[in-house]
């Protein structure tokens, strides 16, 4: 697994949470990491990697801006001479709202970041992979890309779309050495979900039917991303790897 | 946990059925290459001997059992012997399986063939899961990996008719979901692998017409080498998948995405 040569990897949404834990794991196995985030705190993730002796850079980027995403791909090539793999993970979670009350601004924000952000990233990355001879992409969907929770309709729509885009790209570029897969995490303890997890009523409701009885730590998602980005997953394409402690098996 | 530790299985004990050929041999190799000791179970003693030679060269301690997964006594005895010799059972691959002896439509299907496939592909998986999980409940955890198929998620007749295979592989997928739930709080992860077309003894891959049909069906435009299952095997056997249970992972070059 760790015998793969050092690769250049792009990760979006790595200021905190799943992206940060995965960036650290990539760096630990010797990969050169380009972190793209709207939050300047993501510079700390890059700094932490460099302090540990790894190679990483931070490029500020709003994934809703196609041109900004292109600058990240160009920046990875400029700094590390290559781009071999990408983890499109940036996302936002709306506050719970009944579908009939969702306002246009909230709907647009979710669709812009969670859906179009991933689309923009794949466009820029695939354009490069077609020239370089190939690469691997992993998109962060969610169990909300497979099932639904109430009052989360824009998020459920966007994450189902991530699964759809993943399959679409996988099938479209399958013969050109580009693999595209998705992960579907269940509940993970990150800043995104902290308020929920600190709410006793939410916890009681959530874990009543959640068989594992706990949320994942972000580090528990990293291994799946590392695997899907590696050559060990050479025949895995268009797949959705669920990491949810059994939540969607029921 | 470092990136190396995430995929570590060194010192673990793995039990692999169908280890005498194809995907089972590759799974056994993946375990041995990463420092596990391996118990190999198969109907075919010659295949087992070849696998054992390969694994020993990799430095693994190896046990071999010639037996039929459909025979619960043989499975129970092999698991017991594995635990007696290696001290525990940490990882079980319920992988042995067969195709429809005479692929065809159901109105012409032979009952004995049907029962044969159910016996190996479904009852065999039950036998291995039960024996392995019994041991894992004693030691406080483990990993069970069932080989289903992409034909456990979809019908196959757009390529060829395999009614018993599809039925049993679908059953393995749903048994896996149920066992994932049953043992979610017992630190036993139960998952299925759903392969697409891998170049093994299972299909007539030397037949040009068959090869054209399956590569044409596969978006990546090729069949997989059995070694390409190793990464998934290691992922599901190691702590990389500690929060993953009750899932069916598709490794098919894009077939199920289209
Ligand atoms: N936490 C969970 O329970 C959970 C479950 C399933 C899926 N997910 C998904 O995992 C991904 C990561 O989330 P997390 O839980 O680690 O949360 P997080 O809030 O810790 O991380 C999200 C990251 O995305 C960045 N980001 C947000 N909008 C951006 C934009 N427009 N451009 C660039 N970067 C942007 C944030 O700054 C942050 O670094 C998201 O896609 C989320 O939907 C999370
Ligand atoms: N090769 C593929 O394309 C493919 C695709 C999807 C699923 N699978 C599944 O992968 C598994 C392994 O198959 P393979 O492709 O390696 O085929 P294979 O024929 O090369 O290997 C199967 C092994 O299982 C053994 N076996 C058969 N019946 C047995 C029994 N009753 N008891 C003990 N051992 C028995 C055989 O002797 C053989 O060594 C099977 O479950 C198969 O259904 C294979």
XYZ file of C-alpha atoms and ligand atoms in Angstrom:
596
model
C 0.000 0.000 0.000
C 2.569 2.540 1.076
C 5.032 1.378 -1.527
C 3.384 3.568 -4.191
C 5.691 6.394 -5.194
C 5.055 9.888 -3.887
C 2.217 11.546 -5.759
C 0.932 15.077 -6.106
C -2.554 15.263 -4.599
C -5.108 18.086 -4.564
C -7.563 18.288 -1.649
C -10.422 20.734 -1.259
C -11.940 21.602 2.090
C -9.010 20.767 4.337
C -9.095 23.553 6.929
C -10.842 21.189 9.306
C -12.606 17.838 9.509
C -12.354 15.014 7.017
C -10.237 16.980 4.543
C -7.662 17.968 7.133
C -7.326 14.415 8.510
C -6.986 13.036 4.989
C -4.417 15.667 3.967
C -2.293 14.675 6.966
C -2.610 10.988 6.053
C -1.598 11.620 2.412
C 1.407 13.636 3.566
C 2.419 10.913 6.010
C 2.743 8.423 3.187
C 4.966 10.865 1.318
C 2.553 12.573 -1.049
C 2.868 16.272 -1.974
C -0.368 17.951 -1.022
C -2.063 21.018 -2.481
C -4.834 22.246 -0.202
C -7.624 24.421 -1.586
C -10.049 26.057 0.794
C -12.138 29.182 1.177
C -11.036 29.336 4.819
C -7.536 30.722 5.303
C -7.168 28.450 8.345
C -6.407 25.705 5.848
C -2.930 27.243 5.708
C -2.456 25.712 9.162
C -3.040 22.235 7.731
C -0.288 22.851 5.169
C 1.980 24.290 7.842
C 1.416 21.270 10.106
C 2.425 18.969 7.247
C 5.586 20.955 6.547
C 6.498 21.016 10.231
C 6.271 17.219 10.262
C 8.718 17.128 7.334
C 6.136 16.712 4.561
C 5.420 18.790 1.471
C 2.252 20.872 1.254
C 0.974 24.201 0.006
C -2.240 26.122 0.601
C -4.052 27.961 -2.170
C -7.074 30.014 -1.208
C -10.011 29.002 -3.376
C -13.773 29.145 -3.439
C -14.824 25.998 -5.302
C -17.911 27.789 -6.643
C -15.507 29.790 -8.833
C -14.386 27.670 -11.803
C -11.417 29.968 -12.558
C -10.207 29.786 -8.950
C -10.334 25.986 -9.118
C -8.243 26.076 -12.286
C -5.635 28.155 -10.439
C -5.366 25.377 -7.844
C -4.659 22.739 -10.484
C -2.131 25.081 -12.105
C -0.609 25.764 -8.689
C -0.172 22.043 -7.970
C 1.575 21.625 -11.323
C 3.769 24.670 -10.729
C 4.858 23.602 -7.262
C 5.091 19.836 -7.663
C 5.356 19.291 -11.411
C 2.393 16.908 -11.479
C -1.139 16.211 -10.363
C -1.892 12.531 -9.875
C -4.917 12.376 -7.607
C -7.633 14.589 -6.192
C -9.977 14.522 -3.221
C -12.941 16.827 -3.849
C -14.245 17.208 -0.353
C -15.219 20.838 0.274
C -18.819 21.099 1.328
C -21.339 22.969 3.400
C -24.282 21.701 5.398
C -27.402 23.863 5.591
C -29.368 24.320 8.755
C -32.324 21.916 8.892
C -35.368 23.371 7.132
C -38.608 21.958 5.742
C -38.409 21.718 1.961
C -41.296 24.127 1.390
C -39.530 26.811 3.422
C -36.064 26.592 1.868
C -35.148 30.028 0.534
C -33.413 30.585 -2.784
C -30.174 31.813 -1.231
C -29.783 28.732 0.925
C -30.657 26.374 -1.957
C -28.202 28.118 -4.259
C -25.378 28.047 -1.738
C -25.700 24.287 -1.221
C -25.973 23.540 -4.918
C -23.093 25.926 -5.732
C -20.656 24.451 -3.213
C -21.661 20.809 -2.831
C -22.712 20.118 -6.414
C -21.105 22.662 -8.757
C -17.938 22.862 -6.669
C -17.285 19.178 -7.252
C -18.196 19.551 -10.936
C -15.715 22.434 -11.361
C -12.979 20.453 -9.654
C -13.557 17.418 -11.871
C -13.525 19.590 -14.999
C -10.160 21.117 -14.155
C -8.646 17.838 -12.942
C -9.905 15.712 -15.833
C -8.658 18.258 -18.393
C -5.230 17.824 -16.879
C -5.464 14.028 -16.527
C -6.365 13.709 -20.217
C -3.042 15.387 -21.049
C -0.913 13.752 -18.358
C -2.129 10.222 -19.057
C -4.453 9.600 -16.139
C -5.284 10.032 -12.496
C -7.667 9.180 -9.682
C -10.489 11.287 -8.268
C -12.425 10.737 -5.059
C -15.492 12.880 -4.366
C -17.033 13.274 -0.932
C -20.705 12.425 -1.158
C -22.469 11.323 2.018
C -24.987 8.761 3.185
C -27.288 11.643 2.205
C -26.273 10.739 -1.357
C -27.926 7.333 -0.869
C -30.732 7.859 1.648
C -32.530 10.931 3.005
C -32.894 12.657 6.338
C -35.839 14.988 6.928
C -35.353 18.752 6.571
C -32.134 18.340 4.603
C -33.536 18.446 1.083
C -30.941 20.711 -0.620
C -28.092 18.705 0.902
C -29.721 15.373 -0.013
C -30.220 16.652 -3.578
C -26.641 17.881 -3.889
C -25.102 14.717 -2.438
C -27.230 12.457 -4.650
C -25.894 14.590 -7.494
C -22.312 13.968 -6.354
C -22.974 10.229 -6.645
C -24.463 10.794 -10.092
C -21.582 12.965 -11.313
C -19.109 10.411 -10.001
C -20.698 7.629 -12.017
C -21.043 9.862 -15.071
C -17.382 10.827 -15.073
C -16.277 7.267 -14.261
C -18.112 5.836 -17.246
C -17.131 8.681 -19.585
C -13.367 8.463 -19.006
C -13.071 4.771 -18.113
C -10.824 3.894 -21.037
C -8.530 6.879 -20.489
C -6.924 5.754 -17.248
C -9.010 8.104 -15.128
C -10.817 6.545 -12.185
C -13.581 8.420 -10.368
C -15.114 7.131 -7.136
C -17.041 8.560 -4.219
C -17.096 8.069 -0.488
C -20.296 8.222 1.515
C -19.505 8.955 5.135
C -22.133 8.630 7.824
C -22.044 10.998 10.750
C -18.509 12.246 11.396
C -17.372 14.432 14.292
C -16.241 17.642 12.574
C -16.990 21.355 12.907
C -19.823 20.751 10.425
C -21.690 18.498 12.836
C -20.375 19.718 16.187
C -23.503 21.690 17.097
C -25.664 18.637 16.400
C -23.467 16.286 18.344
C -23.447 18.598 21.341
C -27.256 18.640 21.360
C -28.609 15.878 23.617
C -31.976 15.717 21.862
C -30.252 15.319 18.486
C -27.942 12.633 19.799
C -30.817 10.683 21.303
C -32.807 10.826 18.065
C -29.790 10.125 15.860
C -28.407 7.166 17.721
C -31.751 5.531 18.425
C -31.623 3.846 15.023
C -27.939 4.229 14.310
C -26.569 0.782 14.848
C -22.966 1.731 15.601
C -24.098 4.158 18.293
C -21.406 6.714 17.557
C -20.079 9.158 15.014
C -16.813 8.477 13.184
C -13.628 10.387 13.855
C -12.310 12.139 10.701
C -9.225 9.902 10.780
C -11.500 6.893 10.245
C -12.458 8.222 6.802
C -8.887 8.848 5.594
C -8.006 5.189 4.963
C -10.833 4.808 2.473
C -9.688 7.859 0.505
C -6.067 6.697 0.509
C -7.135 3.298 -0.777
C -9.328 4.691 -3.576
C -6.596 7.094 -4.728
C -3.952 4.370 -4.834
C -3.067 1.870 -7.547
C -4.415 -0.801 -5.196
C -7.852 0.325 -6.447
C -6.920 0.037 -10.143
C -10.198 -1.691 -11.173
C -12.435 0.332 -8.829
C -14.307 2.912 -10.876
C -17.700 4.562 -10.472
C -18.068 3.029 -7.012
C -19.447 4.560 -3.841
C -17.596 3.403 -0.726
C -19.877 3.760 2.278
C -18.154 4.494 5.621
C -21.015 4.710 8.099
C -20.701 2.071 10.789
C -23.614 0.154 9.263
C -26.087 3.048 9.092
C -27.292 2.428 5.530
C -27.341 -1.357 5.850
C -30.707 -1.132 7.554
C -2.502 6.174 13.471
C 0.066 6.560 10.695
C -0.610 5.826 7.052
C 1.338 2.573 7.435
C -0.626 1.442 10.463
C -3.956 2.099 8.751
C -3.395 -0.845 6.382
C -1.462 -3.079 8.767
C -2.432 -6.760 9.156
C 0.904 -8.092 10.359
C 0.588 -10.850 12.932
C -3.101 -11.333 12.161
C -4.635 -14.696 11.305
C -6.659 -14.943 8.105
C -8.888 -17.786 6.904
C -9.590 -17.851 3.152
C -11.973 -20.181 1.328
C -11.508 -20.809 -2.364
C -7.836 -20.038 -1.752
C -6.690 -22.598 -4.303
C -7.335 -20.391 -7.307
C -8.241 -16.954 -8.636
C -9.470 -14.279 -6.281
C -9.083 -16.404 -3.145
C -5.433 -17.019 -3.936
C -4.921 -13.272 -4.509
C -6.633 -12.485 -1.193
C -4.428 -15.024 0.593
C -1.362 -13.486 -1.067
C -2.430 -9.974 -0.043
C -2.641 -11.161 3.561
C 0.735 -12.943 3.444
C 2.453 -10.016 1.683
C 1.353 -7.807 4.528
C 2.512 -10.087 7.313
C -0.557 -12.148 8.211
C -0.600 -15.919 8.681
C -3.074 -17.662 6.441
C -5.313 -20.723 6.628
C -6.363 -21.800 3.137
C -9.502 -23.856 2.512
C -10.464 -25.280 -0.874
C -11.951 -28.342 -2.562
C -8.921 -28.626 -4.795
C -5.810 -30.018 -3.050
C -3.486 -29.220 -5.967
C -4.536 -25.584 -6.064
C -4.049 -25.425 -2.306
C -0.519 -26.784 -2.551
C 0.386 -24.165 -5.160
C -1.060 -21.380 -3.025
C 0.731 -22.673 0.080
C 4.056 -22.643 -1.775
C 3.489 -19.038 -2.864
C 2.538 -17.920 0.634
C 5.420 -19.717 2.336
C 7.827 -17.945 0.000
C 6.341 -14.693 1.267
C 7.290 -15.727 4.786
C 3.814 -16.547 6.069
C 2.882 -19.487 8.253
C 0.327 -21.436 6.243
C -2.284 -24.092 6.966
C -4.211 -25.857 4.232
C -7.569 -27.603 4.467
C -9.045 -29.658 1.673
C -12.781 -29.430 2.117
C -16.183 -28.345 0.900
C -17.616 -25.064 2.231
C -21.093 -26.545 1.895
C -20.192 -29.074 4.602
C -20.554 -27.309 7.937
C -18.616 -29.928 9.878
C -15.602 -29.498 7.605
C -15.749 -25.707 7.908
C -16.149 -25.815 11.695
C -13.253 -28.249 12.015
C -10.967 -26.129 9.824
C -11.743 -22.963 11.771
C -11.185 -24.778 15.074
C -7.878 -26.167 13.836
C -6.816 -22.696 12.624
C -7.489 -21.215 16.053
C -5.729 -24.118 17.767
C -2.615 -23.712 15.608
C -2.457 -19.925 15.135
C -4.082 -18.773 18.387
C -6.982 -16.754 16.975
C -9.013 -15.911 13.895
C -8.975 -12.222 12.977
C -9.950 -12.119 9.306
C -12.221 -14.467 7.337
C -12.734 -14.409 3.585
C -15.847 -16.380 2.585
C -14.828 -16.426 -1.044
C -15.358 -19.904 -2.502
C -18.034 -19.879 -5.138
C -19.196 -21.460 -8.379
C -21.139 -20.350 -11.425
C -24.276 -21.966 -12.801
C -23.175 -25.415 -14.013
C -25.395 -24.980 -17.087
C -26.198 -21.286 -17.601
C -29.698 -20.933 -18.965
C -33.248 -19.776 -18.614
C -35.251 -20.753 -15.556
C -38.044 -22.627 -17.397
C -35.438 -25.147 -18.492
C -33.375 -25.101 -15.314
C -32.303 -28.275 -13.564
C -33.158 -28.532 -9.853
C -29.967 -30.326 -8.883
C -27.876 -27.553 -10.458
C -29.904 -24.950 -8.592
C -29.375 -26.687 -5.256
C -25.675 -27.147 -5.945
C -25.141 -23.406 -6.471
C -27.210 -22.496 -3.407
C -25.242 -25.017 -1.369
C -21.834 -23.591 -2.251
C -22.518 -19.885 -2.789
C -25.048 -19.278 -0.027
C -24.882 -22.122 2.492
C -21.088 -22.097 2.204
C -20.983 -18.401 3.069
C -23.330 -19.018 5.995
C -21.098 -21.824 7.291
C -17.932 -19.736 7.084
C -19.521 -16.599 8.564
C -21.005 -18.500 11.487
C -17.828 -20.392 12.324
C -15.655 -17.278 12.023
C -17.945 -14.958 13.975
C -18.215 -17.501 16.798
C -14.453 -17.227 17.247
C -14.413 -13.445 16.823
C -17.058 -13.053 19.538
C -14.637 -14.777 21.920
C -11.671 -12.579 21.064
C -13.522 -9.273 20.840
C -13.547 -8.489 17.151
C -12.623 -9.282 13.585
C -13.212 -8.764 9.902
C -15.471 -10.881 7.695
C -15.272 -10.368 3.951
C -17.757 -12.129 1.706
C -17.181 -12.403 -2.019
C -20.497 -11.638 -3.687
C -20.488 -10.292 -7.249
C -21.806 -7.366 -9.242
C -24.428 -9.960 -10.209
C -25.557 -9.721 -6.604
C -26.702 -6.186 -7.417
C -28.066 -6.604 -10.931
C -29.381 -9.276 -13.268
C -26.841 -10.733 -15.687
C -28.880 -11.761 -18.708
C -27.856 -8.757 -20.799
C -24.535 -10.629 -20.932
C -25.438 -14.236 -20.030
C -28.137 -16.016 -18.015
C -27.003 -17.081 -14.521
C -30.161 -17.354 -12.415
C -28.763 -19.366 -9.493
C -25.580 -17.306 -9.371
C -27.510 -14.019 -9.321
C -29.901 -15.283 -6.649
C -27.170 -16.528 -4.347
C -24.930 -13.490 -4.800
C -27.855 -11.186 -4.067
C -28.467 -13.220 -0.941
C -24.820 -12.832 0.099
C -25.096 -9.048 -0.273
C -28.141 -8.876 1.961
C -26.815 -11.411 4.460
C -23.759 -9.152 4.699
C -25.942 -6.118 5.460
C -27.766 -8.041 8.167
C -24.588 -9.366 9.774
C -23.057 -5.888 9.593
C -25.958 -4.713 11.720
C -25.923 -7.714 14.052
C -22.265 -7.270 14.990
C -21.882 -3.488 14.611
C -21.429 -3.123 18.346
C -19.249 -6.226 18.719
C -16.306 -4.795 16.776
C -16.819 -7.282 13.953
C -17.064 -5.652 10.529
C -18.868 -7.698 7.882
C -18.606 -6.491 4.294
C -19.001 -7.844 0.783
C -16.891 -7.425 -2.312
C -18.800 -7.294 -5.595
C -16.295 -7.994 -8.355
C -16.906 -7.445 -12.034
C -14.955 -9.539 -14.543
C -11.680 -10.926 -13.217
C -9.513 -13.298 -15.191
C -9.863 -16.507 -13.149
C -10.900 -20.104 -13.708
C -14.541 -19.127 -13.065
C -15.419 -17.941 -16.564
C -14.475 -19.181 -20.042
C -11.985 -16.346 -20.479
C -10.126 -18.295 -23.180
C -13.239 -18.079 -25.377
C -12.862 -15.068 -27.717
C -16.618 -14.486 -27.942
C -16.998 -14.453 -24.158
C -14.022 -12.124 -23.820
C -15.495 -9.728 -26.378
C -18.832 -9.712 -24.560
C -17.373 -8.986 -21.144
C -14.838 -6.362 -22.221
C -17.578 -4.702 -24.261
C -19.793 -4.626 -21.171
C -17.045 -3.125 -18.985
C -16.551 0.658 -19.285
C -12.816 0.298 -18.645
C -12.738 -1.962 -21.694
C -10.757 -4.763 -20.107
C -11.040 -7.556 -17.574
C -9.121 -7.341 -14.299
C -6.110 -9.309 -13.203
C -6.872 -11.250 -9.978
C -4.101 -9.232 -8.284
C -6.330 -6.171 -8.620
C -8.526 -7.531 -5.817
C -5.641 -7.371 -3.336
C -6.067 -3.703 -2.454
C -9.736 -4.110 -1.609
C -8.974 -7.248 0.377
C -6.355 -5.410 2.431
C -8.622 -2.392 2.879
C -11.448 -4.527 4.274
C -9.112 -6.672 6.392
C -7.288 -3.751 8.022
C -8.214 -0.892 10.312
C -8.642 1.347 7.227
C -12.218 0.015 7.240
C -12.945 0.052 10.971
C -16.052 2.254 10.509
C -17.166 0.317 7.422
C -19.698 -2.450 7.916
C -22.666 -3.973 6.110
C -21.534 -2.578 2.751
C -21.068 -4.095 -0.679
C -18.042 -2.689 -2.488
C -18.205 -2.778 -6.254
C -14.868 -3.454 -7.990
C -15.952 -3.745 -11.593
C -14.233 -1.231 -13.858
C -17.413 0.850 -13.978
C -20.025 -1.791 -14.983
C -22.533 -0.954 -12.246
C -22.141 2.812 -12.760
C -23.436 2.681 -16.317
N -19.294 15.532 9.084
C -20.162 14.683 8.601
O -20.934 14.083 9.357
C -20.219 14.420 7.127
C -20.952 13.311 6.701
C -21.024 13.028 5.349
C -20.381 13.851 4.452
N -19.691 14.929 4.874
C -19.033 15.752 3.863
O -17.654 15.753 4.111
C -17.071 16.928 3.545
C -16.179 17.559 4.573
O -16.950 17.985 5.652
P -16.473 17.976 7.173
O -17.451 17.219 7.934
O -15.060 17.619 7.244
O -16.754 19.516 7.548
P -15.820 20.763 7.759
O -16.726 21.905 7.886
O -14.826 20.469 8.840
O -14.993 20.858 6.395
C -15.518 21.443 5.237
C -14.397 22.189 4.569
O -14.855 22.735 3.324
C -14.435 24.084 3.238
N -15.320 24.830 2.350
C -16.605 25.164 2.560
N -17.079 25.879 1.518
C -16.056 26.003 0.629
C -15.927 26.626 -0.635
N -16.944 27.304 -1.207
N -14.746 26.544 -1.276
C -13.689 25.890 -0.697
N -13.765 25.279 0.488
C -14.929 25.334 1.150
C -14.472 24.563 4.674
O -13.723 25.741 4.860
C -13.902 23.367 5.407
O -12.497 23.369 5.419
C -18.244 17.786 3.085
O -18.413 17.622 1.696
C -19.410 17.207 3.838
O -20.633 17.415 3.171
C -19.591 15.229 6.204
N -13.781 -14.071 -11.544
C -14.773 -13.233 -11.603
O -14.936 -12.529 -12.588
C -15.710 -13.086 -10.438
C -16.647 -12.056 -10.486
C -17.520 -11.888 -9.425
C -17.454 -12.748 -8.352
N -16.551 -13.762 -8.328
C -16.547 -14.633 -7.150
O -15.245 -14.754 -6.640
C -15.135 -15.960 -5.914
C -13.869 -16.656 -6.317
O -14.002 -17.062 -7.663
P -12.801 -17.042 -8.707
O -13.168 -16.102 -9.771
O -11.529 -16.880 -8.012
O -12.964 -18.506 -9.340
P -11.995 -19.754 -9.355
O -12.816 -20.816 -9.953
O -10.696 -19.393 -9.960
O -11.741 -20.053 -7.809
C -12.744 -20.569 -6.983
C -12.103 -21.509 -5.982
O -13.111 -21.957 -5.094
C -12.967 -23.352 -4.923
N -14.252 -23.949 -4.588
C -15.319 -24.124 -5.406
N -16.304 -24.740 -4.745
C -15.855 -24.973 -3.499
C -16.426 -25.593 -2.363
N -17.654 -26.131 -2.395
N -15.691 -25.666 -1.240
C -14.439 -25.154 -1.200
N -13.847 -24.574 -2.251
C -14.555 -24.478 -3.388
C -12.447 -23.846 -6.242
O -11.798 -25.105 -6.089
C -11.499 -22.739 -6.634
O -10.194 -22.965 -6.131
C -16.407 -16.746 -6.179
O -17.294 -16.596 -5.094
C -16.959 -16.063 -7.410
O -18.349 -16.196 -7.507
C -15.677 -13.937 -9.349
